[in-house]
C-alpha positions as YAML, in Angstrom:
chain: A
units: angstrom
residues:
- id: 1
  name: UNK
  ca: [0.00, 0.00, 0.00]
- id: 2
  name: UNK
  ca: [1.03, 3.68, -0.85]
- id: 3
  name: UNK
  ca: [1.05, 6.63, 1.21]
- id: 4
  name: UNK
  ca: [-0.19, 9.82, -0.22]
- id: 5
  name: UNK
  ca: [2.08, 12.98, 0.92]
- id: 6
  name: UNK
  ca: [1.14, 16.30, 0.56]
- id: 7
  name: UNK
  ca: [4.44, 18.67, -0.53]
- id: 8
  name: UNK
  ca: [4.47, 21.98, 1.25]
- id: 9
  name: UNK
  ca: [7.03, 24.55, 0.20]
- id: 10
  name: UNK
  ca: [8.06, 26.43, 3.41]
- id: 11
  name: UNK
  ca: [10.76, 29.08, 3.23]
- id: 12
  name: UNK
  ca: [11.93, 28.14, 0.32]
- id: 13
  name: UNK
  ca: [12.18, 24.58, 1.64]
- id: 14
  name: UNK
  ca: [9.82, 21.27, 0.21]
- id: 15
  name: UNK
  ca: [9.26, 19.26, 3.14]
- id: 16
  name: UNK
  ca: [6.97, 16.30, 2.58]
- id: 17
  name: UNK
  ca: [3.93, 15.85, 5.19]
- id: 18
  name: UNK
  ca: [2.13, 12.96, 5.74]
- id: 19
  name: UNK
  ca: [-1.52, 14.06, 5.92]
- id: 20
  name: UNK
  ca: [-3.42, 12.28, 8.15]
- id: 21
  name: UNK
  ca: [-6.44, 9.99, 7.49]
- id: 22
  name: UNK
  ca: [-5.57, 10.56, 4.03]
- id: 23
  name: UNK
  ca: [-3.97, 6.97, 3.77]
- id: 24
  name: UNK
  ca: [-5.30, 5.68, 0.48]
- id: 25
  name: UNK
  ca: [-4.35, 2.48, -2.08]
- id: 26
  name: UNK
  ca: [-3.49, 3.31, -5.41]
- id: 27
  name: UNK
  ca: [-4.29, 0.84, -7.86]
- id: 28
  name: UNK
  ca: [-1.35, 0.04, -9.99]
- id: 29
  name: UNK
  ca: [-2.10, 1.17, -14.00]
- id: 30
  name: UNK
  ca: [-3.06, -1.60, -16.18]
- id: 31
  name: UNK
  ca: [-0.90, -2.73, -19.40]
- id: 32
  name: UNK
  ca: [-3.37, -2.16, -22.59]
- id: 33
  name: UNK
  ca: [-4.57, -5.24, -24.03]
- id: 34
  name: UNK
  ca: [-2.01, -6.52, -27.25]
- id: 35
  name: UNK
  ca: [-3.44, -5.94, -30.79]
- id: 36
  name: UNK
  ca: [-3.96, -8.72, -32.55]
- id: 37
  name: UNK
  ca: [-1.23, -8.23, -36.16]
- id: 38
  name: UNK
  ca: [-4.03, -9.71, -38.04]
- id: 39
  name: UNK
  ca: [-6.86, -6.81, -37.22]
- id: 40
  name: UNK
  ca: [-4.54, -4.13, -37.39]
- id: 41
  name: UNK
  ca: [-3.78, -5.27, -40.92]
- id: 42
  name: UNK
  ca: [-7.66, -5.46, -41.84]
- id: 43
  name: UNK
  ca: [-7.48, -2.00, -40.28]
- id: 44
  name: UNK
  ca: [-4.84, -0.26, -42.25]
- id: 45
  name: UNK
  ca: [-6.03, -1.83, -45.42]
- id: 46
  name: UNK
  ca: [-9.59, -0.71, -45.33]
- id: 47
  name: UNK
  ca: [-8.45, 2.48, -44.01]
- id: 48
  name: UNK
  ca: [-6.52, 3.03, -47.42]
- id: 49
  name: UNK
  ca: [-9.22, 1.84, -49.59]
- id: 50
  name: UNK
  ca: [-11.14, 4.80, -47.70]
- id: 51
  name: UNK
  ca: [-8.31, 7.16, -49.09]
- id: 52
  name: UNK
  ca: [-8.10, 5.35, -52.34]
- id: 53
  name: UNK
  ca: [-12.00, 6.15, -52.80]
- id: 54
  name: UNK
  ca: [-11.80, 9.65, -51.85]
- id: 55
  name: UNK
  ca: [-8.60, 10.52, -54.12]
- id: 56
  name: UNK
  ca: [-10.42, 8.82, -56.85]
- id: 57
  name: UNK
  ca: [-13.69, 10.86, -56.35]
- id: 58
  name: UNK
  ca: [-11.85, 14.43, -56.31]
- id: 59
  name: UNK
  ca: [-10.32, 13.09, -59.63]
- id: 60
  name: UNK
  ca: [-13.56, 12.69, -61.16]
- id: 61
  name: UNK
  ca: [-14.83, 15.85, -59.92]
- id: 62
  name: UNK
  ca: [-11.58, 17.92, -60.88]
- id: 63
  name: UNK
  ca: [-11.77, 16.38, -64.17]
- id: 64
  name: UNK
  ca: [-15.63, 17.00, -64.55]
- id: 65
  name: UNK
  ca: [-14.62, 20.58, -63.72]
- id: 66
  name: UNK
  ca: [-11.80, 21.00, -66.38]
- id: 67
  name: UNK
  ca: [-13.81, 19.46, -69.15]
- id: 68
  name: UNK
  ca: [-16.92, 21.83, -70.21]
- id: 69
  name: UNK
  ca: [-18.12, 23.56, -73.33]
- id: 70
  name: UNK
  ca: [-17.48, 27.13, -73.43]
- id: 71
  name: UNK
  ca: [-19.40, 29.46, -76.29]
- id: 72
  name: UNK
  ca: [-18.52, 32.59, -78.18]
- id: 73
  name: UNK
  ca: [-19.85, 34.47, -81.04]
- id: 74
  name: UNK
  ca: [-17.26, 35.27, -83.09]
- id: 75
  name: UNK
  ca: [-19.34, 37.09, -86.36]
- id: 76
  name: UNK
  ca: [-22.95, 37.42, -87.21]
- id: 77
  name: UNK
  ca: [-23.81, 38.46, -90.61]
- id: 78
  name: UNK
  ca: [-27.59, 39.74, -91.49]
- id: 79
  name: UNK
  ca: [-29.30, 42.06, -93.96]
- id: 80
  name: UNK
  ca: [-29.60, 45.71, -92.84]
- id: 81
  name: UNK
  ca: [-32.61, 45.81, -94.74]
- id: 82
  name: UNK
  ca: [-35.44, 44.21, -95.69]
- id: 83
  name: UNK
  ca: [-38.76, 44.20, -97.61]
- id: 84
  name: UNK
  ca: [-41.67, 43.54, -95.04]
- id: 85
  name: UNK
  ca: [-43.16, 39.85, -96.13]
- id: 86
  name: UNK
  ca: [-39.66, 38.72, -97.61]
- id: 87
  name: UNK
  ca: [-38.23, 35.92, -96.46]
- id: 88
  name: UNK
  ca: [-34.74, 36.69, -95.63]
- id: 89
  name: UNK
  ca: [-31.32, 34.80, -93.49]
- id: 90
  name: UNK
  ca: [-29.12, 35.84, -91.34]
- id: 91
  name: UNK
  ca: [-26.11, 34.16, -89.65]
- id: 92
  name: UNK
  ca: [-23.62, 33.77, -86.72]
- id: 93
  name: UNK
  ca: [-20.58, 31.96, -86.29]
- id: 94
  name: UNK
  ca: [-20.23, 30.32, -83.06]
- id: 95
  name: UNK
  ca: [-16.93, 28.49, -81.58]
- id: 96
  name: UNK
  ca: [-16.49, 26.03, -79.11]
- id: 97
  name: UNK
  ca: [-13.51, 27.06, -76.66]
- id: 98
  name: UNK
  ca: [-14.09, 24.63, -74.28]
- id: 99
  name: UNK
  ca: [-12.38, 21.20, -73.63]
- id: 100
  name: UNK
  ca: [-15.76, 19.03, -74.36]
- id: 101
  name: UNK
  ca: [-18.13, 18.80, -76.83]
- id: 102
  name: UNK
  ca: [-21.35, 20.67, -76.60]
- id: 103
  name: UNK
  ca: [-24.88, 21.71, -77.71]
- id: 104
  name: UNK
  ca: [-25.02, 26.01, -78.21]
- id: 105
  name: UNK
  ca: [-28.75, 26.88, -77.20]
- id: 106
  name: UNK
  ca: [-30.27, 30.50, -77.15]
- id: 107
  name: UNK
  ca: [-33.24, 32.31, -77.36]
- id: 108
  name: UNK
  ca: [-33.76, 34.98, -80.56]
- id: 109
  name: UNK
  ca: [-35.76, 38.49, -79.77]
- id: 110
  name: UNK
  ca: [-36.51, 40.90, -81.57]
- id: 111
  name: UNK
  ca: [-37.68, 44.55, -80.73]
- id: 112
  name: UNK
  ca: [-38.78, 47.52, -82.69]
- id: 113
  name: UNK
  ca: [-38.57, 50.89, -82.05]
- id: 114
  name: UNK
  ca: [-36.84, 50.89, -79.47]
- id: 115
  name: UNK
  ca: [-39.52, 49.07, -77.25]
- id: 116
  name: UNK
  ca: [-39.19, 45.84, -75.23]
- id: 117
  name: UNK
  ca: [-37.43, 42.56, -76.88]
- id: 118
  name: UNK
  ca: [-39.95, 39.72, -77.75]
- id: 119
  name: UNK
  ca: [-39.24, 36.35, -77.64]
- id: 120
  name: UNK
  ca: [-39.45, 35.06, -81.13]
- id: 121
  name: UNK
  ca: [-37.14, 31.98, -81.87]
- id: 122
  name: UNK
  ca: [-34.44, 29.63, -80.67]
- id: 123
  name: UNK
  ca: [-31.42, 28.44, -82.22]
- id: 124
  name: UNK
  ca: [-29.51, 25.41, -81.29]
- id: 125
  name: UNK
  ca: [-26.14, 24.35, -82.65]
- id: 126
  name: UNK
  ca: [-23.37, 21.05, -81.67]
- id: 127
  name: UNK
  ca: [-20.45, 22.00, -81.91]
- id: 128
  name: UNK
  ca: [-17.31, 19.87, -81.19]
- id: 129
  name: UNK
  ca: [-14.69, 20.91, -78.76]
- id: 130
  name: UNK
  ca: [-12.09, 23.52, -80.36]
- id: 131
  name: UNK
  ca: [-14.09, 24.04, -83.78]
- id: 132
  name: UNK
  ca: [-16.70, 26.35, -85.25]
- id: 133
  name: UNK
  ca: [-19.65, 25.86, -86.89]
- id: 134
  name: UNK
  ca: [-22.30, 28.35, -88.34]
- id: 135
  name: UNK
  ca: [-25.91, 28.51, -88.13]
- id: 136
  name: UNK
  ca: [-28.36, 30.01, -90.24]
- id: 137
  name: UNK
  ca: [-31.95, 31.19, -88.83]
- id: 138
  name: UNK
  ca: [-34.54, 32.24, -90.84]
- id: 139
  name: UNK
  ca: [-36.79, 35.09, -90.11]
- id: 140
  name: UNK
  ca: [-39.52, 37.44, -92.11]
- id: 141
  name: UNK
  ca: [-40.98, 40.66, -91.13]
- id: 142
  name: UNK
  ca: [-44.35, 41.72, -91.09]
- id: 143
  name: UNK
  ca: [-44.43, 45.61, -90.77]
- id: 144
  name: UNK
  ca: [-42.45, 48.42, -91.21]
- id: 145
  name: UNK
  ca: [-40.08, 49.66, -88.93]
- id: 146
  name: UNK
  ca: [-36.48, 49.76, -87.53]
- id: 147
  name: UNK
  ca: [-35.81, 46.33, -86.11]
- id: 148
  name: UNK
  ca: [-33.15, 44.70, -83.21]
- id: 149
  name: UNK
  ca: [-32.31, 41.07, -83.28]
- id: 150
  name: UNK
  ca: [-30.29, 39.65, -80.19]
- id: 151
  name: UNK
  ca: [-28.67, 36.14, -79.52]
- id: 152
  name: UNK
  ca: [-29.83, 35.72, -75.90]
- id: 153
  name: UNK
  ca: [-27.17, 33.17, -74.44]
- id: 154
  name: UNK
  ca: [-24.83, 35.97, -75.44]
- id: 155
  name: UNK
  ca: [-25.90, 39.40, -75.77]
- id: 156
  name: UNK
  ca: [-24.65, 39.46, -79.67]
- id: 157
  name: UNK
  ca: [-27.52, 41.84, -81.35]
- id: 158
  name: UNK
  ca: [-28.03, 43.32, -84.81]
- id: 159
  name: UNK
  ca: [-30.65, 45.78, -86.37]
- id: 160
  name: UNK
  ca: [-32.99, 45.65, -89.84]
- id: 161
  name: UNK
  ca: [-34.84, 48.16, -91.23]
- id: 162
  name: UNK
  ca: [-38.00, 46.91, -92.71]
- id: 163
  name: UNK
  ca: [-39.06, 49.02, -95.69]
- id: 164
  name: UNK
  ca: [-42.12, 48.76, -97.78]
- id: 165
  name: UNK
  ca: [-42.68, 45.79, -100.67]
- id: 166
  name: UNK
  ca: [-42.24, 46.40, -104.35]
- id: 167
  name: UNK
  ca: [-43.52, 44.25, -106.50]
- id: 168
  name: UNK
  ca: [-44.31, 44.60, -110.34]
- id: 169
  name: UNK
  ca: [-48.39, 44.86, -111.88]
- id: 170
  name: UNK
  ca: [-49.24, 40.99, -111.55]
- id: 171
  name: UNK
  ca: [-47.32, 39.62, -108.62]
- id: 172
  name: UNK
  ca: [-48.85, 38.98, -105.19]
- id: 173
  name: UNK
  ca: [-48.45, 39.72, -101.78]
- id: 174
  name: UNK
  ca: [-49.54, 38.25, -98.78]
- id: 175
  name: UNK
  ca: [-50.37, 40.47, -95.93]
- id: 176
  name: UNK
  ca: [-49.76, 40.02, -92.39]
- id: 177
  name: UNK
  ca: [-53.44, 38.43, -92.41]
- id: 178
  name: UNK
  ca: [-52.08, 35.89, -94.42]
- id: 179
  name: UNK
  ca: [-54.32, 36.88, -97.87]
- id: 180
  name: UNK
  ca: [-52.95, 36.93, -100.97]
- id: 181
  name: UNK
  ca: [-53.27, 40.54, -103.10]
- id: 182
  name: UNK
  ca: [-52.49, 40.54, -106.22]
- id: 183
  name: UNK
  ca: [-52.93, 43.95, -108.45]
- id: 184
  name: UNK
  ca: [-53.00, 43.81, -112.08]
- id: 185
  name: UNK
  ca: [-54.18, 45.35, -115.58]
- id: 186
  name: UNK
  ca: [-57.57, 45.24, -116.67]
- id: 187
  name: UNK
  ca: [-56.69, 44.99, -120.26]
- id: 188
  name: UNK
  ca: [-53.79, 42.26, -121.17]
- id: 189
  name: UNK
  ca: [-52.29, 44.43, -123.91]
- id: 190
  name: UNK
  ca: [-51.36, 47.78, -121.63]
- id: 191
  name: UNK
  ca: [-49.93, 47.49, -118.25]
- id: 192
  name: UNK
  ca: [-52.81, 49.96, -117.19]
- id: 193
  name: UNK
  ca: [-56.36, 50.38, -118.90]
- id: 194
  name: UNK
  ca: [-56.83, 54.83, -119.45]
- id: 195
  name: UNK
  ca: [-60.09, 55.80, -120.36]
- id: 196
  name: UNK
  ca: [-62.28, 58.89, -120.78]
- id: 197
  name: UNK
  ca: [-65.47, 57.11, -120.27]
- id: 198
  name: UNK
  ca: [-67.19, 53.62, -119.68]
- id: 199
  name: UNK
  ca: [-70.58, 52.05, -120.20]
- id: 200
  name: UNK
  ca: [-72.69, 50.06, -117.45]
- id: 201
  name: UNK
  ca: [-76.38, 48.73, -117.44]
- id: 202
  name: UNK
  ca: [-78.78, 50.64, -115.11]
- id: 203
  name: UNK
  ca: [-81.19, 48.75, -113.21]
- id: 204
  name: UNK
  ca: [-84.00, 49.30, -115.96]
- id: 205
  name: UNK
  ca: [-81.84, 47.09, -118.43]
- id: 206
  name: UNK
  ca: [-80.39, 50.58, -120.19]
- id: 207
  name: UNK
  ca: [-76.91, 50.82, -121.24]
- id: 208
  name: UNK
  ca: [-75.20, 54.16, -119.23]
- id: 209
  name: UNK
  ca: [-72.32, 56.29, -120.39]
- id: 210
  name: UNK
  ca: [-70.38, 57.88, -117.79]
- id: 211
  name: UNK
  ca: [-67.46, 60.62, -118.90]
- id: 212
  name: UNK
  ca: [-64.37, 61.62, -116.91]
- id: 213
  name: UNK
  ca: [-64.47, 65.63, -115.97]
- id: 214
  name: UNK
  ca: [-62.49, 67.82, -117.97]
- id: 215
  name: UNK
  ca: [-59.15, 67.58, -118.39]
- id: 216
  name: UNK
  ca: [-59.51, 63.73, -116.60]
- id: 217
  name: UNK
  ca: [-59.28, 60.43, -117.43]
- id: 218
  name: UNK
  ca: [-60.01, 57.17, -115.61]
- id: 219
  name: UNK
  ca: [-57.16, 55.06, -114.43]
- id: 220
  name: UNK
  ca: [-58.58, 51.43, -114.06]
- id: 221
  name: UNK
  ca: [-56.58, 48.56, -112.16]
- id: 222
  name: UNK
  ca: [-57.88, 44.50, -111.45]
- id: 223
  name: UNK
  ca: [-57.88, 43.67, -107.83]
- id: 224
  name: UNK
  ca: [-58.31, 40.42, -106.69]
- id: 225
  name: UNK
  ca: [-57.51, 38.86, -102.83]
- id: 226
  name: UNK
  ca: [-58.17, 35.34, -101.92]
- id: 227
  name: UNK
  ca: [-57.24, 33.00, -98.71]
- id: 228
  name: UNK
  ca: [-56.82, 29.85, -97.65]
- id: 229
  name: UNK
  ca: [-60.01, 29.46, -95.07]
- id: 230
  name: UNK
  ca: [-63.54, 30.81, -94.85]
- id: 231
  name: UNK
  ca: [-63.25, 32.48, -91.22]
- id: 232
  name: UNK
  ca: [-64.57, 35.88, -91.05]
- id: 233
  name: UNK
  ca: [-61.97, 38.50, -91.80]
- id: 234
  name: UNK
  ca: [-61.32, 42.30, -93.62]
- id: 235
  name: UNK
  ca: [-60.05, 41.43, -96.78]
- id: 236
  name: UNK
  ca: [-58.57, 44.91, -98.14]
- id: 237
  name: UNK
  ca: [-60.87, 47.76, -98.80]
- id: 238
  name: UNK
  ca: [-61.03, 49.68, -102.10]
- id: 239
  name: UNK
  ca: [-60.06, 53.43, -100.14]
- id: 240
  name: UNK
  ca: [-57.42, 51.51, -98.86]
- id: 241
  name: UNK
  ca: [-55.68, 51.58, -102.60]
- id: 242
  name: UNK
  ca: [-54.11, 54.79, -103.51]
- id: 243
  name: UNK
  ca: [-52.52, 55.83, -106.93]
- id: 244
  name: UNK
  ca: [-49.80, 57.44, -107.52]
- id: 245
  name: UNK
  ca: [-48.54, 58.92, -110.82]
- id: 246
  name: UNK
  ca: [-45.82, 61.24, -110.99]
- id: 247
  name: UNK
  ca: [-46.09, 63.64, -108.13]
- id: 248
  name: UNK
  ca: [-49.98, 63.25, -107.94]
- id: 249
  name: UNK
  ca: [-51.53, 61.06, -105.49]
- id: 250
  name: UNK
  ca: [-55.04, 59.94, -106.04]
- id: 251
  name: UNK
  ca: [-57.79, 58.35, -104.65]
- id: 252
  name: UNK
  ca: [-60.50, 55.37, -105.61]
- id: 253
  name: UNK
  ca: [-63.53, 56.80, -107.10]
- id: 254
  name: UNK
  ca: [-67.29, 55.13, -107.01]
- id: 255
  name: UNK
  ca: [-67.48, 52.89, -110.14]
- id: 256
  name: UNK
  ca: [-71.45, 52.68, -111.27]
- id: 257
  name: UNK
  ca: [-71.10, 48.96, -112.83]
- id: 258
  name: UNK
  ca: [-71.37, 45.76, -110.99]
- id: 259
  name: UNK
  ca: [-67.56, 44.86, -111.41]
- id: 260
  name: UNK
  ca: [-66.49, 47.09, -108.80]
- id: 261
  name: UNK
  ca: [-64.52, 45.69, -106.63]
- id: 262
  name: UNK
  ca: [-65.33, 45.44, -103.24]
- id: 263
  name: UNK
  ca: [-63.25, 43.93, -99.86]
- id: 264
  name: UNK
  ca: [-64.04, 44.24, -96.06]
- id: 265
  name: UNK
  ca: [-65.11, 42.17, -93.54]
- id: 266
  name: UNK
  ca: [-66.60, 38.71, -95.83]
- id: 267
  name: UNK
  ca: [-66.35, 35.05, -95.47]
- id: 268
  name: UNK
  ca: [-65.76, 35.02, -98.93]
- id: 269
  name: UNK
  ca: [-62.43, 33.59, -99.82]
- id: 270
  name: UNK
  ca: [-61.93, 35.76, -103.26]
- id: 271
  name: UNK
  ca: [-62.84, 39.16, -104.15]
- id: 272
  name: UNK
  ca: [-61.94, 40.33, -107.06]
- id: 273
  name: UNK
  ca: [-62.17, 43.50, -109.32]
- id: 274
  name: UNK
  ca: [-61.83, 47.09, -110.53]
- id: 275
  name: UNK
  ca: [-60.40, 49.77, -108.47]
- id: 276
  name: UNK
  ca: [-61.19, 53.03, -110.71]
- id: 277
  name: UNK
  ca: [-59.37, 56.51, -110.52]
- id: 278
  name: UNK
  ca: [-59.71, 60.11, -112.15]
- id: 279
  name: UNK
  ca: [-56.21, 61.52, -113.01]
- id: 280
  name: UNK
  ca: [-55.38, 64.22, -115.04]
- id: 281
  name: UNK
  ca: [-55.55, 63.96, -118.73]
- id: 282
  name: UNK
  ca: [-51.53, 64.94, -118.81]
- id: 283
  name: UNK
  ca: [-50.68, 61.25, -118.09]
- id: 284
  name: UNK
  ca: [-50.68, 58.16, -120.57]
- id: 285
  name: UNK
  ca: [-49.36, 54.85, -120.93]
- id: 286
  name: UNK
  ca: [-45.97, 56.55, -121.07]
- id: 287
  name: UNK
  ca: [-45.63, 57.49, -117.69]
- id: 288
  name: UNK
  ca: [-44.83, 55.19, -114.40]
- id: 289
  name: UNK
  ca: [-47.79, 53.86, -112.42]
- id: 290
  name: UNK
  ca: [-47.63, 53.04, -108.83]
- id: 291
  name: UNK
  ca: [-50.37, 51.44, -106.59]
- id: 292
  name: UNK
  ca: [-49.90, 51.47, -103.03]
- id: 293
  name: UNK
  ca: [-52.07, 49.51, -100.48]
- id: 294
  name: UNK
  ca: [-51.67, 50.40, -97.04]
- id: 295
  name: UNK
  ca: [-53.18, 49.24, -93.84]
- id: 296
  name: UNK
  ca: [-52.73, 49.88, -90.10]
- id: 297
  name: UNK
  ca: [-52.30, 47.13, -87.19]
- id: 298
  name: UNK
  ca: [-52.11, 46.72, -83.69]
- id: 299
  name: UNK
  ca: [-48.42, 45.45, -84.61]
- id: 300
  name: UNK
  ca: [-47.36, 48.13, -87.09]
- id: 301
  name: UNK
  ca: [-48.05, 49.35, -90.90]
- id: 302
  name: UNK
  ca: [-48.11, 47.20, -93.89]
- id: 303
  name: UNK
  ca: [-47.34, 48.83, -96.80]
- id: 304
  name: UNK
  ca: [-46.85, 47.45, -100.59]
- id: 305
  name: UNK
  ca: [-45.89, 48.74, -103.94]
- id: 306
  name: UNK
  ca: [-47.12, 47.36, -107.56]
- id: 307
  name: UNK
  ca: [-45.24, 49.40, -110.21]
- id: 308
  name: UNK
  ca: [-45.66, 49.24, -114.09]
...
């Protein structure tokens, strides 16, 4: 058995003490129990298939990191203008600097005027690691206007101006409606029928002459517009047509016979006719002839051209 003693420093001086009733046994410390080689081996070896694991998981992630597709825009190429109701292209060139393969995706908007961009499209390209590859998007436009296109993913923009259709006596256009308006001669000899007077039947049965004023002649066109479906819809009006020849402007006048033509709101899917107007007796067959129609949206202005 072991005595506890209690060290008191006096002076300077350790002197040890016995304190009484402070007689205790100690226990004396226990060895640890041996390892068996065997389990410490199971230990160590599972313990560096734990580190293997976790090496080989930060690999994979490190690599995953390294190896991505990265996008730029190098060109894009695009009309800066454009006929409204023309199809037309543009293009961009887009390269892959990344070290993997990859799929370039955006969204296209557009904007006019200055006002808010509008989804309209979306492009997607593949495009291997290190190369470049160009994609072409189609695209029409409806009204007239100053246009912005931009490349979403990227910020890449470019503008068209959309200016008004010209087309030649005979060829169509289709409107934003989606009708087909075609203005032509009346006569298949002359590009535009000039006349100082016609002829119709009254409602009696009698045959009518009607003269020009003086110093006028009529100006007679064909009209004709036709769709696809029978829904209600304004096919274009006669005082929307306006002729132009020279520096004179003029407008549709009545026509008293029954092949007047008429448009508005019909379920008809054709209309077809004349559009009559007095000019001044200076002009013949010599001179240019221009026919504008021209209508007003929610969206914008349509406006088209047929010239002699």
């Amino acid at each position: 058995m072991r005595t506890r003693r209690q060290l008191i420093k006096v002076g300077g001086t350790a002197a040890a003490v016995g304190v009484a009733g402070c007689l205790e046994e100690i226990p004396e410390e226990e060895d640890d129990e041996p390892v068996d080689d065997e389990e410490q081996d199971d230990d160590e070896e599972a313990d560096d298939e734990e580190m293997d694991e976790e090496e080989e998981e930060v690999d994979e992630e490190e690599e995953e990191e390294e190896e991505e597709a990265v996008f730029e825009v190098s060109s894009v190429e695009a009309p800066s203008e454009v006929e409204i109701g023309v199809d037309f292209t543009w293009s961009f060139e887009v390269e892959n600097t990344g070290d993997a393969d990859g799929t370039f995706e955006s969204s296209v908007t557009r904007s006019r005027g200055g006002g808010p961009h509008e989804e309209i499209d979306t492009v997607s390209r593949n495009v291997p690691a290190g190369e470049t590859r160009t994609e072409t998007v189609p695209a029409t436009i409806d009204f007239l206007g100053s246009y912005r296109y931009r490349l979403e993913e990227t910020g890449d923009e470019f503008g068209v101006t959309a200016n008004e259709r010209e087309i030649s006596f005979g060829e169509s256009y289709i409107n934003p409606d989606g009708v087909s308006v075609t203005v032509s001669s009346t006569r298949r000899v002359y590009d535009i029928e000039l006349t100082r007077s016609y002829t119709y039947t009254d409602e009696s049965g009698r045959d009518q002459l009607v003269r020009a004023g003086s110093n006028k002649r009529f100006a007679l066109v064909s009209v004709e517009s036709s769709r696809e479906t029978r829904n209600p819809m304004d096919l274009p009006r006669r005082d929307e047509f306006l002729l132009v020849v020279g520096d004179e402007e003029y407008a549709p006048i009545d026509r008293l016979d029954d092949d007047e033509y008429e448009g508005g709101d019909t379920r008809s899917r054709n209309r077809s006719g004349v559009v009559m107007f007095e000019i001044d007796d200076r002009f013949d067959r010599s001179d240019q002839y221009e026919v504008y129609w021209v209508r007003n949206y929610d969206e914008g202005t349509a406006e088209v051209i047929w010239s002699t």
